[in-house]
mmCIF file of C-alpha atoms in Angstrom:
data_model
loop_
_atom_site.group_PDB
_atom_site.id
_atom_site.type_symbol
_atom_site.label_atom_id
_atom_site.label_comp_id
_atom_site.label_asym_id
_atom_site.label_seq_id
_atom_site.Cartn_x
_atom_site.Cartn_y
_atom_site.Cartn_z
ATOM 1 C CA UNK A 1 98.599 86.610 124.807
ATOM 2 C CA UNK A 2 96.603 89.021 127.115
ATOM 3 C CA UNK A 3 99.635 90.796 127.803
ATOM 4 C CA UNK A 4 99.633 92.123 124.452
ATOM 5 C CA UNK A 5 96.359 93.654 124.377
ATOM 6 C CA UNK A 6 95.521 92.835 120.743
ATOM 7 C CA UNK A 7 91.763 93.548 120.381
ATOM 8 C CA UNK A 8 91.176 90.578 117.703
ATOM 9 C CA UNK A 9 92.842 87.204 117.743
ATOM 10 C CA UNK A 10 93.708 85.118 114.113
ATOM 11 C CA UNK A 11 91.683 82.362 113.264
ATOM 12 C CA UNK A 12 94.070 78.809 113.440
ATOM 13 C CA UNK A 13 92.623 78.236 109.964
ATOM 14 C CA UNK A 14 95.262 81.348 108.802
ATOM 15 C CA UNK A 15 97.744 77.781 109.193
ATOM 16 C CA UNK A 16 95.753 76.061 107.006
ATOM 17 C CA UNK A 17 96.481 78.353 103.925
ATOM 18 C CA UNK A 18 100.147 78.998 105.507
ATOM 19 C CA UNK A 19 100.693 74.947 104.759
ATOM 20 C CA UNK A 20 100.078 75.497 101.731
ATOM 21 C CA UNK A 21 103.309 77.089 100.769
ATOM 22 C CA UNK A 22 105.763 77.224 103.132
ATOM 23 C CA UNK A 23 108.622 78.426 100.740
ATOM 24 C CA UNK A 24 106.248 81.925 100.886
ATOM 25 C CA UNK A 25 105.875 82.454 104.588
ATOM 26 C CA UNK A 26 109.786 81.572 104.872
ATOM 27 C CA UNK A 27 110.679 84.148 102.439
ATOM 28 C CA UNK A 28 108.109 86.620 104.091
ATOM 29 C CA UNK A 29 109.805 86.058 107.480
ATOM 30 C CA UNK A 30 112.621 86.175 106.276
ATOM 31 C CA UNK A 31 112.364 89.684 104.712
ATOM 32 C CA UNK A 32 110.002 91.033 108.199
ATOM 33 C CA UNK A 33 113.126 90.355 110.091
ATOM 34 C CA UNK A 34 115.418 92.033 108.153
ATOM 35 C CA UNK A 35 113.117 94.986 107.634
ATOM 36 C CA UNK A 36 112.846 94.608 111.915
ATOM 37 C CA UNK A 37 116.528 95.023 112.031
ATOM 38 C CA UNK A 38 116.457 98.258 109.492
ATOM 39 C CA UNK A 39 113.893 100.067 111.602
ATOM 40 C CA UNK A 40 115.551 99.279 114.955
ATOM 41 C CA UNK A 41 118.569 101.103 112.948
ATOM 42 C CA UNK A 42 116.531 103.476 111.769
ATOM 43 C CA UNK A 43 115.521 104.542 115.182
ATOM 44 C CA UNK A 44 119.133 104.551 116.532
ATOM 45 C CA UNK A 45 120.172 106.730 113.969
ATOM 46 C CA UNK A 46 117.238 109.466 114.770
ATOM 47 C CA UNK A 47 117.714 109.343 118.530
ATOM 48 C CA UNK A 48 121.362 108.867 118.922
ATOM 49 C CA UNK A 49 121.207 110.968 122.032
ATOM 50 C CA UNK A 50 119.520 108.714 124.237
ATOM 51 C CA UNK A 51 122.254 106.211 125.088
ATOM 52 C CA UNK A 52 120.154 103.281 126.629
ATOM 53 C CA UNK A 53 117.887 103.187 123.573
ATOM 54 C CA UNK A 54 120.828 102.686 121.586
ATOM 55 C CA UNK A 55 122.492 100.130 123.366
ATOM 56 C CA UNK A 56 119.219 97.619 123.641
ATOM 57 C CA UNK A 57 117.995 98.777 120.221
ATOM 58 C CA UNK A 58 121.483 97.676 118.521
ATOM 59 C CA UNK A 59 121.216 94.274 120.709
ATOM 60 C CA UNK A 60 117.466 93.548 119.335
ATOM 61 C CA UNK A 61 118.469 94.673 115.615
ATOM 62 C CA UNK A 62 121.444 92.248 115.513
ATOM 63 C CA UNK A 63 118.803 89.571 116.873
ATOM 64 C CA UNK A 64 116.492 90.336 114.416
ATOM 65 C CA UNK A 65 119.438 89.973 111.758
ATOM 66 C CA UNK A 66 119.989 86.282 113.620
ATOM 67 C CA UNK A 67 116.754 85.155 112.828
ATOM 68 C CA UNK A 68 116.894 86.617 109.565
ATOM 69 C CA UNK A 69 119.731 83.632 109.156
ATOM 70 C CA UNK A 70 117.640 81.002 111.259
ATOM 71 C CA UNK A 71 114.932 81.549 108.667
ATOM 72 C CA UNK A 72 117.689 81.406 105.523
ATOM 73 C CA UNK A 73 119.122 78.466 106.977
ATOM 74 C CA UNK A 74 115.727 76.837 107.279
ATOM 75 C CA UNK A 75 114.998 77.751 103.288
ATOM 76 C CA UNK A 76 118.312 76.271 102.332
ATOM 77 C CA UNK A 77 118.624 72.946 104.245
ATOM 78 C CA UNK A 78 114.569 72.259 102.884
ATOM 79 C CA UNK A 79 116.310 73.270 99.611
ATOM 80 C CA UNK A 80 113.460 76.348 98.915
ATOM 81 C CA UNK A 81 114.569 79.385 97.289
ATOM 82 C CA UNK A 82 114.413 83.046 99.125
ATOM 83 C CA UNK A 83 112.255 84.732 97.084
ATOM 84 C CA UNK A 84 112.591 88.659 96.696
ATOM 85 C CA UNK A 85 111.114 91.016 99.219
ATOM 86 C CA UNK A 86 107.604 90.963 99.657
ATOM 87 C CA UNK A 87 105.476 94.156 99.938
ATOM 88 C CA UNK A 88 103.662 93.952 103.611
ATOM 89 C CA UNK A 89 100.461 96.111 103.341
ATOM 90 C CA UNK A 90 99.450 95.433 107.136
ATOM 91 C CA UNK A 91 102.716 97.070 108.135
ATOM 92 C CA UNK A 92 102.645 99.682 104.998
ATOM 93 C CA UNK A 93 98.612 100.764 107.256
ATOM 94 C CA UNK A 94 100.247 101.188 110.422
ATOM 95 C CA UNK A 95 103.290 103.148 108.890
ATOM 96 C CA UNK A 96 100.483 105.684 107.420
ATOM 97 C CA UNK A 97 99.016 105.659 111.017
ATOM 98 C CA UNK A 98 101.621 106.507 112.338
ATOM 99 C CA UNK A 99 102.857 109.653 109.789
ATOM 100 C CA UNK A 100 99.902 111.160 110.258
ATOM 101 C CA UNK A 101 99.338 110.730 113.663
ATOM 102 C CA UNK A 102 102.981 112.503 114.761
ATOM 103 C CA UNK A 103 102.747 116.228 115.457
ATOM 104 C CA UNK A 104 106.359 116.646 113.887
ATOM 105 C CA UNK A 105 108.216 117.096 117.282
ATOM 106 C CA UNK A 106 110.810 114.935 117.899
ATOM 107 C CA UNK A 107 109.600 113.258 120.917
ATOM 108 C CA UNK A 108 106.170 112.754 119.274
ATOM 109 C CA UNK A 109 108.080 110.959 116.001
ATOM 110 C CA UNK A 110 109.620 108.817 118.280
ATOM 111 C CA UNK A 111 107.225 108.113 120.765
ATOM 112 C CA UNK A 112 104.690 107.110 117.545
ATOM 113 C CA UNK A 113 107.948 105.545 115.482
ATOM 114 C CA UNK A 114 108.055 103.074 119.277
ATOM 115 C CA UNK A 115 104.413 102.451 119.327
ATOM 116 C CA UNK A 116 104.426 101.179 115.527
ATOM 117 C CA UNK A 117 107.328 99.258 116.322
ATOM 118 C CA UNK A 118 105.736 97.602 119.340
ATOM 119 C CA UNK A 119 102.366 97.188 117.335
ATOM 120 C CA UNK A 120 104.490 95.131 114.827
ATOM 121 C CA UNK A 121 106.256 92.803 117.175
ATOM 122 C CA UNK A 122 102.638 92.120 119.264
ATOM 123 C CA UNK A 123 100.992 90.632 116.156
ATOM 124 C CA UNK A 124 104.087 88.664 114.868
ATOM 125 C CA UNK A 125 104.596 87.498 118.504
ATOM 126 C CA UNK A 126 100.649 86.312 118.363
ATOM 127 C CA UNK A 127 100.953 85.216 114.634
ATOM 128 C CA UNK A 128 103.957 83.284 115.280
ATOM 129 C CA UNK A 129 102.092 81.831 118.783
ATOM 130 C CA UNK A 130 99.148 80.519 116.616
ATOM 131 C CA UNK A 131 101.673 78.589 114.406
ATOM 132 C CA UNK A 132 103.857 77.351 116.913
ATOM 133 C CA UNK A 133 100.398 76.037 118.374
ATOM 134 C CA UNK A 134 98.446 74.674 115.099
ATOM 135 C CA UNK A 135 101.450 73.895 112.463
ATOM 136 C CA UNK A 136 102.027 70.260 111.732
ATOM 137 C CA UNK A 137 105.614 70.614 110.718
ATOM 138 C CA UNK A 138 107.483 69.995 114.050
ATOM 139 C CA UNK A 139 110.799 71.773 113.435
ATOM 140 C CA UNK A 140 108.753 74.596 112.424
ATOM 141 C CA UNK A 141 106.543 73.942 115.647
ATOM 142 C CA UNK A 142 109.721 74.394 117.824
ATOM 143 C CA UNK A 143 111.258 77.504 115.722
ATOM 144 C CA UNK A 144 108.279 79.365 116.252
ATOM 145 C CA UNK A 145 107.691 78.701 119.488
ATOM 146 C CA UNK A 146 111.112 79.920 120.024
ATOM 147 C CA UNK A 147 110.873 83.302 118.737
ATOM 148 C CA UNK A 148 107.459 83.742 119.929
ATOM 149 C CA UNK A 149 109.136 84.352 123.150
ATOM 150 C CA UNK A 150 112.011 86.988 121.343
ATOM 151 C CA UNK A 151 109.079 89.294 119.866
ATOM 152 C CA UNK A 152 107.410 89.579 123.066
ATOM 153 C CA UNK A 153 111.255 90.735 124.326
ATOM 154 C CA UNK A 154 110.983 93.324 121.330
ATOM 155 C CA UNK A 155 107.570 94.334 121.959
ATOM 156 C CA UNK A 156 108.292 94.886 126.163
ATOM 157 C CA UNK A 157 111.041 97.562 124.971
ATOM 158 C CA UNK A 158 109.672 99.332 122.758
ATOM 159 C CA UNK A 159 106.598 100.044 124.859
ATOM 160 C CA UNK A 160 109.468 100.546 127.860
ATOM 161 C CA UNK A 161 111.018 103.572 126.284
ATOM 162 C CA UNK A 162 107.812 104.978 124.791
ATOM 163 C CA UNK A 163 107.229 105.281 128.228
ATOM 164 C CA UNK A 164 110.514 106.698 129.102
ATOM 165 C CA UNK A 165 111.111 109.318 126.716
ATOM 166 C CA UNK A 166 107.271 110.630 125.680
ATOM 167 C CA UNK A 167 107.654 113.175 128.073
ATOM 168 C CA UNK A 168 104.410 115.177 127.936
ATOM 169 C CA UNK A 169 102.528 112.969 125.995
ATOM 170 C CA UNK A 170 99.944 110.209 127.234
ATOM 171 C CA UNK A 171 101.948 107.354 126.314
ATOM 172 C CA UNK A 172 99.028 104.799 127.556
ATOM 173 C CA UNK A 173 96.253 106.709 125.802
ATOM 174 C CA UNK A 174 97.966 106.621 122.746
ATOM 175 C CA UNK A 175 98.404 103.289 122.792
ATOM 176 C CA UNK A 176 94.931 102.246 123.021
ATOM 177 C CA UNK A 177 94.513 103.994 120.231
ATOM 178 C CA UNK A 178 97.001 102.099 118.270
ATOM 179 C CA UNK A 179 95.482 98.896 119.311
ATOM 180 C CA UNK A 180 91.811 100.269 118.070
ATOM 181 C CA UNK A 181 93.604 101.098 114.826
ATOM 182 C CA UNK A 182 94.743 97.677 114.443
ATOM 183 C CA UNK A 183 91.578 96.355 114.813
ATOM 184 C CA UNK A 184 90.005 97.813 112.173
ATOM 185 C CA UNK A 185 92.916 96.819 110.057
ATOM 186 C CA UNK A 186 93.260 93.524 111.170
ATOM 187 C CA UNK A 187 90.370 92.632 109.824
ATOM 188 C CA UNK A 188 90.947 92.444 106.258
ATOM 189 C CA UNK A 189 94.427 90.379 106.922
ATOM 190 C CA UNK A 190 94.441 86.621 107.701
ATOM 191 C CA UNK A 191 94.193 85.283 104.184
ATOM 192 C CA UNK A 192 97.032 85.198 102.709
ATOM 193 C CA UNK A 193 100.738 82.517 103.725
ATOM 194 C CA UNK A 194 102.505 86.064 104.887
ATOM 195 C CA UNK A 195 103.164 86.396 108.193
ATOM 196 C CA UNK A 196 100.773 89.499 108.272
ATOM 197 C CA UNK A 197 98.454 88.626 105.636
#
């Protein structure tokens, strides 16, 4: 998972307390997807001008509403129960991060609105690796294996048109700078049958 330059790698034993109770990482997945879709909306709807954002960014939210339904369809057929929305403190850091770290122009709020994006889908792409890779539950095994390969899709666009439209700002150095950020964050996650936590 070199490619996506996360600074600190999660412990397999994360799996061990994900086992646990499955019914809450299903409902947490579910809810990350559907809160992947919103922002991908989110992002249209602030940058409408830019016509190839919108066209790819409509394509990934209406594949992050699919696996919103892969992940329902999962909780129903193992007759679990979506629970309500969780909160997602990992994410709620990086949103912070990334108020306070636009100037308030619009290419800044959308080059930083990108790089949180692409910061999400790197660690659910690496989360979801590690339990593809350590999960005992096959059909699990398979899923996430599956949409390992989907986040790292998300993840290569977003940093593609952070690229593309943060004219006259340093795109790359920025970024590092996200991935120290998520570090130190990181850190303090791990623990808990989220996807994030």
């Amino acid at each position: 998972m070199s490619v996506l330059r996360l600074k600190l790698p999660t412990d397999p034993r994360w799996v061990n307390i994900v086992e646990k109770n499955i019914e809450e990482i299903l409902t947490d997945h579910a809810w990350c997807e559907q809160k992947a879709a919103t922002n991908a909306i989110t992002i249209i709807t602030n940058n409408s001008e830019h016509q190839d954002l919108v066209k790819d960014l409509l394509a990934l939210a209406k594949e992050e509403i699919d696996h919103f339904e892969q992940v329902h369809n999962i909780i129903i057929k193992r007759g679990l129960k979506l629970g309500r929305e969780r909160k997602d403190e990992y994410v709620n850091e990086l949103y912070l991060y990334m108020k306070k770290s636009s100037d308030g122009s619009r290419v800044s709020s959308l080059v930083e609105r990108l790089l949180f994006s692409a910061m999400i889908e790197a660690r659910s792409c690496e989360r979801f690796k590690v339990l593809s890779e350590n999960i005992q539950d096959e059909e699990l095994s398979v899923f996430y294996r599956d949409l390992m390969e989907s986040e790292a899709g998300h993840y290569t666009t977003f940093i593609t048109y952070a690229r593309k439209y943060g004219v006259g700002i340093n795109v790359e150095k920025r970024w590092r700078e996200w991935l120290e950020f998520e570090e130190n964050i990181i850190t303090n996650y791990g623990k808990n049958e989220t996807i994030h936590g």
